[in-house]
Amino acid sequence: DTKIGMITTLSGGGSHLGIDVRDGFMLAIAQSGRTDIEVMIEDDARKPDVAKTISDKFVQRDNVDILTGIIWSNLAMAVVPSVTRGGTFYISPNAGPSPLAGAMCNENYFNVAWQNNDLHAAMGAYMKDAGVEKPFILAPNYPAGTDALTGFKSTFGEPEREIFTQLGQTDYAAEIAQIRASGADSVFFFLPGGMGISFMKQYAASGVDLPVYGPAFSFDEVILGAVGDAALGVFNTSQWAYDLDNPTNAAFVESFRAEYGRTPTLYASQGFDTANLILSALEVAEPSDADAFRAALEAANFDSVRGDFAFNSNHHPVQDILVRQVVAGDGKPTNQLVGVAVEDHRDAYAAECNM
Amino acid sequence: MTEVLRITGLAKSFGALKATDDVSLTLNAGEIHALIGPNGAGKSTLIGQIAGWIVPDAGTITLEGADITGLSVAARAKAGLGRTFQVSTLAMDRTARQNVRIAAQARAGSSFRFWGQVAQDQGLRDAVDQVLGDVQMLDQADTPIAELSHGARRRVEVACALALEPKLLLLDEPMAGLGQDGTQEMTALLARLKSRIPILLVEHDMDAVFALAGRISVLVNGAVIASGPPDVIRTDPAVRTAYLGED
Amino acid sequence: MLSVQGIEASYGAAQALFGVDLTIEAGQAHALMGRNGMGKTTTIRAICGLTPAQKGDITFQGRKIAHLPSHKIARAGIGLVPEGRRCFATLTVRENLIATARPGAWDVATVSKLFPRLEERAGQMAATLSGGEQQMLAIGRALMTNPALLILDEATEGLAPTIRAEIWAALRALKADGQSLLIVDKTLKEILPVADACTILERGRSVWSGPPDALTDDLTTRYIGV
Amino acid sequence: MPLSLIIEQALNGLQLGVTLFLMASGLTLVFGVMGLINLAHGSLYMVGAFVTAWVSASVGSFWIGLGAGIMAAAAVGALVEVAVIRRLYARDHLDQVLATFALILIFSEGTRWLFGSQPLWLDVPDLLSGAVTLPGGSPYPVFRLAIIAMGALVALGLYLMISRTRLGMRIRAGEADREMIGALGVDIATLYTLVFALGAALAGLAGAMVGALQSVQVGMGEPVLILAFVVIVIGGIGSVKGALIGAILVGVTDTMGRILLPSAFGLFMDASSATAVGSALASMLIYLLMALVLALKPQGLFPVHARA
Amino acid sequence: MRGREGWINGALAAALLIVPLALHLAGEVYYVNLASRVVIVALAAVGLNLALGYGGMVSFGHAAFFGIGGYVAGISAHHAILGTSFLGLSTTTEMPLIWLISVLLAGVVALAIGAISLRTKGVYFIMITLAFAQMLYYFAISFPAYGGEDGLPIYVRNTFPGLNTFDPITFYGICVVALFACLFLTARIMGSRFGAALDMAHLSETRLATAGIAPFNIRLTAFVISAMMTALAGALFADLNGFVSPSMMSWHRSGEIMVIVILGGVGRLWGPVAGAIAFVLLETFLGGLTERWGLFLGLILLGTVLFARGGIMGLIAGKARHD
Ligand SMILES: Nc1ncnc2c1ncn2[C@@H]1O[C@H](COP(=O)(O)OP(=O)(O)OP(=O)(O)O)[C@@H](O)[C@H]1O
Ligand SMILES: Nc1ncnc2c1ncn2[C@@H]1O[C@H](COP(=O)(O)OP(=O)(O)OP(=O)(O)O)[C@@H](O)[C@H]1O
Ligand SMILES: CC(C)C[C@H](N)C(=O)O
Ligand SMILES: [Mg+2]
Ligand SMILES: [Mg+2]
């Protein structure tokens, strides 16, 4: 039997991310038909100390073979290094902080989603091409937020103004006042989950009318559903889209909708891919045979909903980054695939990683 | 006659109200000096200033010649000022012994000793028994204050003050709430004490005051209007109108 | 007007009253006497519903009140000047008077006439009043509820002789106007002239009841200690 | 730094202050006047927000939702008072802390049970959506202005009630001596239930308004609760005037600090550290303010208790 | 210590010695660590109990001291691992030294906080201690060098001369000795002259001052000692978890330590131990039984306040005796 421990965020403002990762993951497990896999799931409430406690419990009491599920990079930084050093596999369905891709990489750590900088870097390039000159950029102050702005600037260059907000912040009046006063020509923001909803709603009510851009994290289907028409027309970058045309994806979207009655977000796709990666490796080796299992993971021998998928030398994906636009949907707005921003993107930290 | 306490030109105002208005008085060894006056005359305020709870606006207080005006409450107590309160301040769910012991322990030196156990300290025990005996409370020494009668509590308060081996006692209405027999007991107790420890006594019970006091000062609107032996005060017309009334 | 029959009451496990009987006729002043700790205050607390009687009956103006909550008893017409004054410390003198006032002959003006001192201190916080001033306030506050029966528990404690004389005069005047009174006070020589009847308590029991002139020296030395 | 930014931030500070005041006023009644430490006051804020969000979504009208939210908070408040709080007035603060801490757990989990763990989203009503142009020329959200106006009204009403009416005197008297006020004919138990419910209703109102602006989620009341405590302690516990002034002081200090400090640190640090240090210092700022006030005036700015 | 309370205390002590050993022999690493957690939380509460239970100082900010202990351990380990120095000082991974620094630092901070806070009374004291703790909390958040809001992992547990601290049962042994030492110290202090003065400072400040003992000094000293014990618990907690974060200083944590003291029985020597056992076990096992554990924990706590005055100790051992 294989034991998988999933630590993810199921409550609070970040919960729809964790819920989609979980649902995508469990959908794949269910579809595999395997009954010898036990998945234990616990809510970290987006708190690093809680995540740490849960991981201790999974490792010390339940002897799990594989850990997965963490959404937020600050939690990942608290949990992953000691877990992987202790010899347990950690497969990230989401958080991709730069240290874990570079200097602190580990042979037992894999990221199936992206490295944190990726989508932002792609958006920086896109905005530059689109002729944006003076963006106001903002992100929460935590590892993924810093990565986001670093990624953006790596392709765009210096913005008009950059500020950091608090993780989990719900009132953006001060930021909006600064945007209004800044003389910027546009806004780029990375505010995943509830933060994005609060920001967009308040932004729309503020009377500021600069165009906004962001990664898919700021415009997933749940956020769009809550903010309504305010986001119509906005462009965002993603490594996946539900209307991405490949048979694996079509089947995934259809079965996810059938199972859960909603359209999957990118997080669901990441959870689904993560489970399928693990399943593909389990076909080849048991986690107890660590070297063989690792090799099987590295091979990434599964059908990704993203089409082509491969691991870079630092166990992070090599993949296309897409551009989507928010359009009016059936009752509420939705994302539509409009093109590819970068093909076969590789993250910027692989060179720093030697394992 | 040696002078134990001297107050000179003490003044205290609350806003426009002069609660203490240039009061001077003395307390000599071996005497009970009573302070009487109408309600709100400023007696408690005066006691408060002597004990250190209220900071005077002007004036000085000397204890056996030493100026104590700037000292804190605790420092004055250490210097030899014992007092009781109009409303009981005893710790209700501790015994009489425990309440008195605190005072004895302060008398016997620093309280910043963390190791030795007070319960085993024979010296303290003897000191406590001594004063509890003085106020005839030995038989109820281990009863929690909450279970004592009003009169008994008053006596424990006095014992606490005595345990300090004070140079003088400040008593604010010690008879208040005591029944007639209680008042008599308290009067007897104070009469016994006065040769050892002089007392500044605030009291509305005139029978007790006239029985005990060697000197009486009358406070009206914060100022002393008369001072002298009981017989003189009793017949002073100003005092009669302001306080005693006709009887 | 008030009839108390065989009440018993306790503080937690400690029983304080073991059977108190007491009858007050309308328009009379009744003195409740006894040494310290004999249960006078507890009897009053039981009447007012503060320490409810566990046994026995209390009838006030024909109505059984033993099991009513205290505010209902008060509204039925009992006004209390409690032992220890218990003014509302954080309210001003004036607020203390009007917070619980009920319409009737006593109002701020009449109380101020009785205690001019209170008028002088009208805006002062009750906590900073002198002991005697607080006592006046407690009496004034009870009067302002215009009770049918006024209960005074050691209401002259801590008052200057002149003021006491005034209060006793006021009580006499009240009685003359038909006010019923229940008085606890330690000074016999002041209470007896006012009282129409007395009850003596001894260890939580009423041991004697009768008019003041029937109170012999023997009784007073035995039960009151004079 | 442009003047328009300062003005807008001052308004934001005012709006935060007013929201805090709505919480703080209820707390100051319960805590200051009734003498009860109620850590669960934030839960009532949450109840108001959840019920408003839920009813608004099902009925389709914010206003009906708001009414329901306020009423639900008041009702829950009354229920809690009768079932739990009533037994705690006579106890010391410790028992109150434990009991109301337990209530937080119960409310949080109960809300999660009823409404799920995910945030609910509430839309600002059409009437108050969008922005108006201020006299100075820059636009400002109508809804935030509405919050400010409403807070001012509540403040005035409460101030009059507490300081000018017999009801207010009785409540304060009840805190000073609960038994005695009963013995003088006031049904203090019912009165307290009503006051508690009023405090709860105000918290519910605050929760609903903030919910519409931000989000409605379990635990939303706790940060606000702590700030509200800070507010009433700065203002002087039990003083409605103090709560108002304290709230505005805290709101403006916090909001201004949040933009001024990071930009000040930005002059000699990189953006990420400047935000971190600046905004954390900004969050410390109000506690510094509080410590300073208490160090100088141990009873807060407007002490009501001059106890002997 | 006589009567029923003595028996209960003995039983608690025995349980703390025997149960973890049995778990160790059964190979239940996780539960041995859980026992360490109980003991550490109990230690923090024993510290608070001195101020709150015996001294009547309701500190709502003891998590600050808990966090100080934690951060001393975390920062030492952090530098030791990276081989860097702290303000030019080389750091240590020796627990005894870390404890000493934690305790001293917390003492100094408590002296400052106490000197200001003890000027206030009652609810103001509760709130000003909370304010100071919040300041430290935000300071920890703001300090990016040590992880800021995200916390600071301790990848390698600190060491104790002659012992293998990685071994869960050894580490438990260290914790339990620390707890017993602090309990003994508390008992001694409360029986001493200082303890008598502290007791009176709590019950009747006026009485104490009238006796010539300045209540402020007594309180401040007790507050400092109390903070030191809690800081020691914090240092152990950091090593147990291998992680320090500002949440160690949050008001939630302060509330939790306080709840444990109250739950166990305020001002009872072993109350905090009983409280910690009950609280941590309830949290863990209710958490295992139901997702809604918070609801049930809340109900149990509520029931305890409403129906068992004096907490667990009050419930089973009756009213406290003072002699
Ligand atoms: N803090 C204060 N603020 C304002 N007025 C005060 C304060 N303290 C006392 N007073 C006033 O000062 C006057 C003197 O009060 P004090 O308590 O000294 O009187 P007293 O002589 O002891 O009276 P009693 O015999 O009634 O106890 C009183 O009128 C009182 O109201
Ligand atoms: N709160 C209390 N808890 C426990 N016992 C009490 C309490 N109050 C009074 N008692 C006890 O009840 C008995 C009756 O007390 P009560 O106060 O009724 O006496 P009293 O006649 O009014 O005395 P005093 O003249 O001193 O006012 C006494 O033995 C007293 O010790
Ligand atoms: C995209 C976000 C939801 C999460 C982010 N990438 C992180 O690592 O924290
Ligand atoms: Mg006086
Ligand atoms: Mg009495």
Coordinates of C-alpha atoms in Angstrom, one line a residue, chain C:
Chain C
M1 CA -48.0 46.0 56.0
L2 CA -45.0 43.6 56.2
S3 CA -45.2 40.3 57.8
V4 CA -42.2 38.0 58.0
Q5 CA -42.8 34.5 59.3
G6 CA -40.2 31.9 60.2
I7 CA -37.7 32.7 57.6
E8 CA -34.4 30.9 57.3
A9 CA -31.6 31.9 55.0
S10 CA -28.0 30.9 54.3
Y11 CA -24.8 32.2 52.7
G12 CA -23.7 29.2 50.7
A13 CA -23.4 26.4 53.2
A14 CA -23.5 28.7 56.3
Q15 CA -26.9 29.2 57.6
A16 CA -27.4 32.7 59.0
L17 CA -31.2 32.8 59.8
F18 CA -32.9 30.1 61.7
G19 CA -36.4 31.5 62.1
V20 CA -37.2 35.2 62.2
D21 CA -40.6 36.6 62.7
L22 CA -41.4 40.3 62.3
T23 CA -44.5 42.3 61.7
I24 CA -44.7 45.9 60.8
E25 CA -47.9 47.9 60.9
A26 CA -48.5 50.5 58.3
G27 CA -47.3 53.9 59.3
Q28 CA -45.1 52.5 62.1
A29 CA -41.4 52.6 62.7
H30 CA -40.0 49.2 63.6
A31 CA -36.6 48.8 65.2
L32 CA -34.6 45.6 64.5
M33 CA -31.9 45.1 67.1
G34 CA -29.2 42.7 68.2
R35 CA -25.5 42.3 68.5
N36 CA -23.1 42.2 65.7
G37 CA -23.6 39.2 63.4
M38 CA -26.9 38.2 64.8
G39 CA -28.7 38.4 61.4
K40 CA -30.2 41.9 61.2
T41 CA -28.7 42.6 57.8
T42 CA -29.5 39.1 56.6
T43 CA -33.1 39.5 57.6
I44 CA -33.2 42.7 55.6
R45 CA -31.5 41.1 52.6
A46 CA -34.1 38.3 52.8
I47 CA -36.9 40.8 52.7
C48 CA -35.4 42.6 49.8
G49 CA -34.8 39.4 47.9
L50 CA -31.0 39.7 47.9
T51 CA -30.5 36.6 50.0
P52 CA -33.7 34.8 49.3
A53 CA -35.3 33.1 52.2
Q54 CA -35.2 29.3 51.9
K55 CA -38.0 28.7 54.3
G56 CA -40.8 30.8 55.7
D57 CA -43.1 33.5 54.3
I58 CA -42.8 37.2 53.6
T59 CA -46.0 39.1 52.9
F60 CA -45.9 42.7 51.9
Q61 CA -49.2 44.6 51.5
G62 CA -51.0 41.3 51.2
R63 CA -48.7 40.0 48.6
K64 CA -46.3 37.1 49.0
I65 CA -42.9 38.4 48.0
A66 CA -40.5 35.8 49.4
H67 CA -39.7 34.4 46.0
L68 CA -39.8 37.4 43.8
P69 CA -36.6 38.8 42.3
S70 CA -35.3 41.8 44.1
H71 CA -36.3 44.4 41.5
K72 CA -39.9 43.3 41.8
I73 CA -39.9 43.6 45.5
A74 CA -38.4 47.0 45.2
R75 CA -41.1 48.0 42.8
A76 CA -43.7 46.7 45.1
G77 CA -42.7 49.5 47.4
I78 CA -39.7 48.7 49.5
G79 CA -36.8 51.1 49.6
L80 CA -33.4 50.1 51.0
V81 CA -30.6 52.0 52.5
P82 CA -28.0 49.2 52.6
E83 CA -25.4 48.6 55.2
G84 CA -22.1 50.0 53.9
R85 CA -23.8 52.7 51.7
R86 CA -23.1 51.1 48.3
C87 CA -23.5 54.3 46.3
F88 CA -22.9 53.8 42.6
A89 CA -19.3 54.8 42.6
T90 CA -18.9 55.9 38.9
L91 CA -22.1 57.9 38.8
T92 CA -22.3 61.5 40.0
V93 CA -24.4 62.4 43.0
R94 CA -27.2 63.6 40.9
E95 CA -27.1 60.5 38.7
N96 CA -27.2 58.3 41.8
L97 CA -30.3 60.1 42.9
I98 CA -32.2 60.0 39.6
A99 CA -31.1 56.7 38.1
T100 CA -33.6 54.7 40.1
A101 CA -36.1 57.4 41.1
R102 CA -39.8 56.7 40.9
P103 CA -42.4 59.5 41.0
G104 CA -43.7 60.6 44.3
A105 CA -43.2 63.2 47.0
W106 CA -39.5 62.8 47.1
D107 CA -37.6 64.3 44.3
V108 CA -34.3 66.0 43.8
A109 CA -35.6 69.2 45.3
T110 CA -37.0 67.7 48.5
V111 CA -33.9 65.5 49.0
S112 CA -31.6 68.5 48.6
K113 CA -33.6 70.2 51.2
L114 CA -33.0 67.4 53.6
F115 CA -29.3 67.1 52.7
P116 CA -28.0 70.4 51.3
R117 CA -24.6 68.9 51.2
L118 CA -25.7 66.7 48.3
E119 CA -26.7 69.6 46.3
E120 CA -23.3 71.2 46.7
R121 CA -21.7 68.0 45.5
A122 CA -24.3 67.3 42.7
G123 CA -21.7 66.8 39.9
Q124 CA -19.1 64.9 41.9
M125 CA -18.4 61.2 41.4
A126 CA -19.9 59.3 44.3
A127 CA -16.6 57.4 44.8
T128 CA -14.9 60.6 45.9
L129 CA -17.5 61.6 48.4
S130 CA -16.6 61.5 52.1
G131 CA -17.9 58.6 54.1
G132 CA -20.7 60.7 55.6
E133 CA -21.7 62.2 52.3
Q134 CA -22.0 58.8 50.8
Q135 CA -24.3 57.8 53.6
M136 CA -26.5 60.8 52.9
L137 CA -26.6 59.9 49.3
A138 CA -27.6 56.4 50.1
I139 CA -30.6 57.6 52.1
G140 CA -31.5 60.2 49.5
R141 CA -31.4 57.5 46.8
A142 CA -33.7 55.3 48.6
L143 CA -36.1 58.1 49.4
M144 CA -36.2 59.0 45.7
T145 CA -37.8 55.6 45.0
N146 CA -40.7 56.8 47.1
P147 CA -41.2 53.6 48.9
A148 CA -44.1 52.5 51.0
L149 CA -41.7 50.9 53.4
L150 CA -38.2 52.4 53.9
I151 CA -35.6 50.1 55.3
L152 CA -32.5 51.7 56.9
D153 CA -29.6 49.4 57.8
E154 CA -27.2 51.4 60.0
A155 CA -28.0 54.5 58.1
T156 CA -26.5 56.9 60.6
E157 CA -23.2 55.1 60.8
G158 CA -20.3 57.5 60.3
L159 CA -22.4 60.6 60.4
A160 CA -21.6 63.6 62.5
P161 CA -23.8 64.1 65.5
T162 CA -25.5 67.2 64.0
I163 CA -26.4 65.3 60.9
R164 CA -27.6 62.3 62.8
A165 CA -29.9 64.5 64.8
E166 CA -31.2 65.9 61.5
I167 CA -31.8 62.4 60.1
W168 CA -33.6 61.3 63.2
A169 CA -35.7 64.4 62.9
A170 CA -36.4 63.6 59.3
L171 CA -37.4 60.1 60.1
R172 CA -39.8 61.3 62.7
A173 CA -41.3 63.7 60.2
L174 CA -41.6 60.9 57.7
K175 CA -43.4 58.7 60.2
A176 CA -45.7 61.6 60.9
D177 CA -46.6 61.6 57.2
G178 CA -47.5 58.0 57.4
Q179 CA -44.3 56.5 56.1
S180 CA -43.5 53.0 57.4
L181 CA -40.0 52.3 58.5
L182 CA -37.8 49.4 59.4
I183 CA -34.7 50.6 61.2
V184 CA -31.4 48.9 62.2
D185 CA -29.2 51.1 64.3
K186 CA -26.8 50.6 67.1
T187 CA -27.5 53.7 69.1
L188 CA -30.4 52.7 71.3
K189 CA -30.9 56.1 72.8
E190 CA -31.6 57.5 69.3
I191 CA -33.7 54.7 67.9
L192 CA -36.0 54.0 70.8
P193 CA -37.7 57.3 70.8
V194 CA -38.6 56.9 67.2
A195 CA -39.6 53.3 67.2
D196 CA -43.2 52.1 67.7
A197 CA -42.1 48.5 68.0
C198 CA -38.9 46.5 68.4
T199 CA -37.7 43.0 67.4
I200 CA -34.5 41.5 68.9
L201 CA -32.4 39.0 67.0
E202 CA -30.1 36.5 68.7
R203 CA -28.1 34.1 66.6
G204 CA -30.4 34.2 63.6
R205 CA -33.7 33.9 65.6
S206 CA -36.1 36.6 66.7
V207 CA -36.2 36.2 70.5
W208 CA -38.2 39.2 71.6
S209 CA -40.8 41.5 70.1
G210 CA -42.7 44.4 71.7
P211 CA -43.1 48.1 72.2
P212 CA -39.9 50.0 73.2
D213 CA -41.2 50.8 76.6
A214 CA -41.4 47.1 77.4
L215 CA -37.7 46.8 76.7
T216 CA -36.2 46.1 80.1
D217 CA -32.6 46.7 81.0
D218 CA -32.3 43.0 81.5
L219 CA -33.2 42.4 77.9
T220 CA -30.8 45.0 76.6
T221 CA -27.9 43.8 78.5
R222 CA -28.6 40.2 77.5
Y223 CA -29.2 40.8 73.8
I224 CA -27.7 44.1 72.9
G225 CA -24.9 44.4 75.3
V226 CA -25.4 47.7 77.0

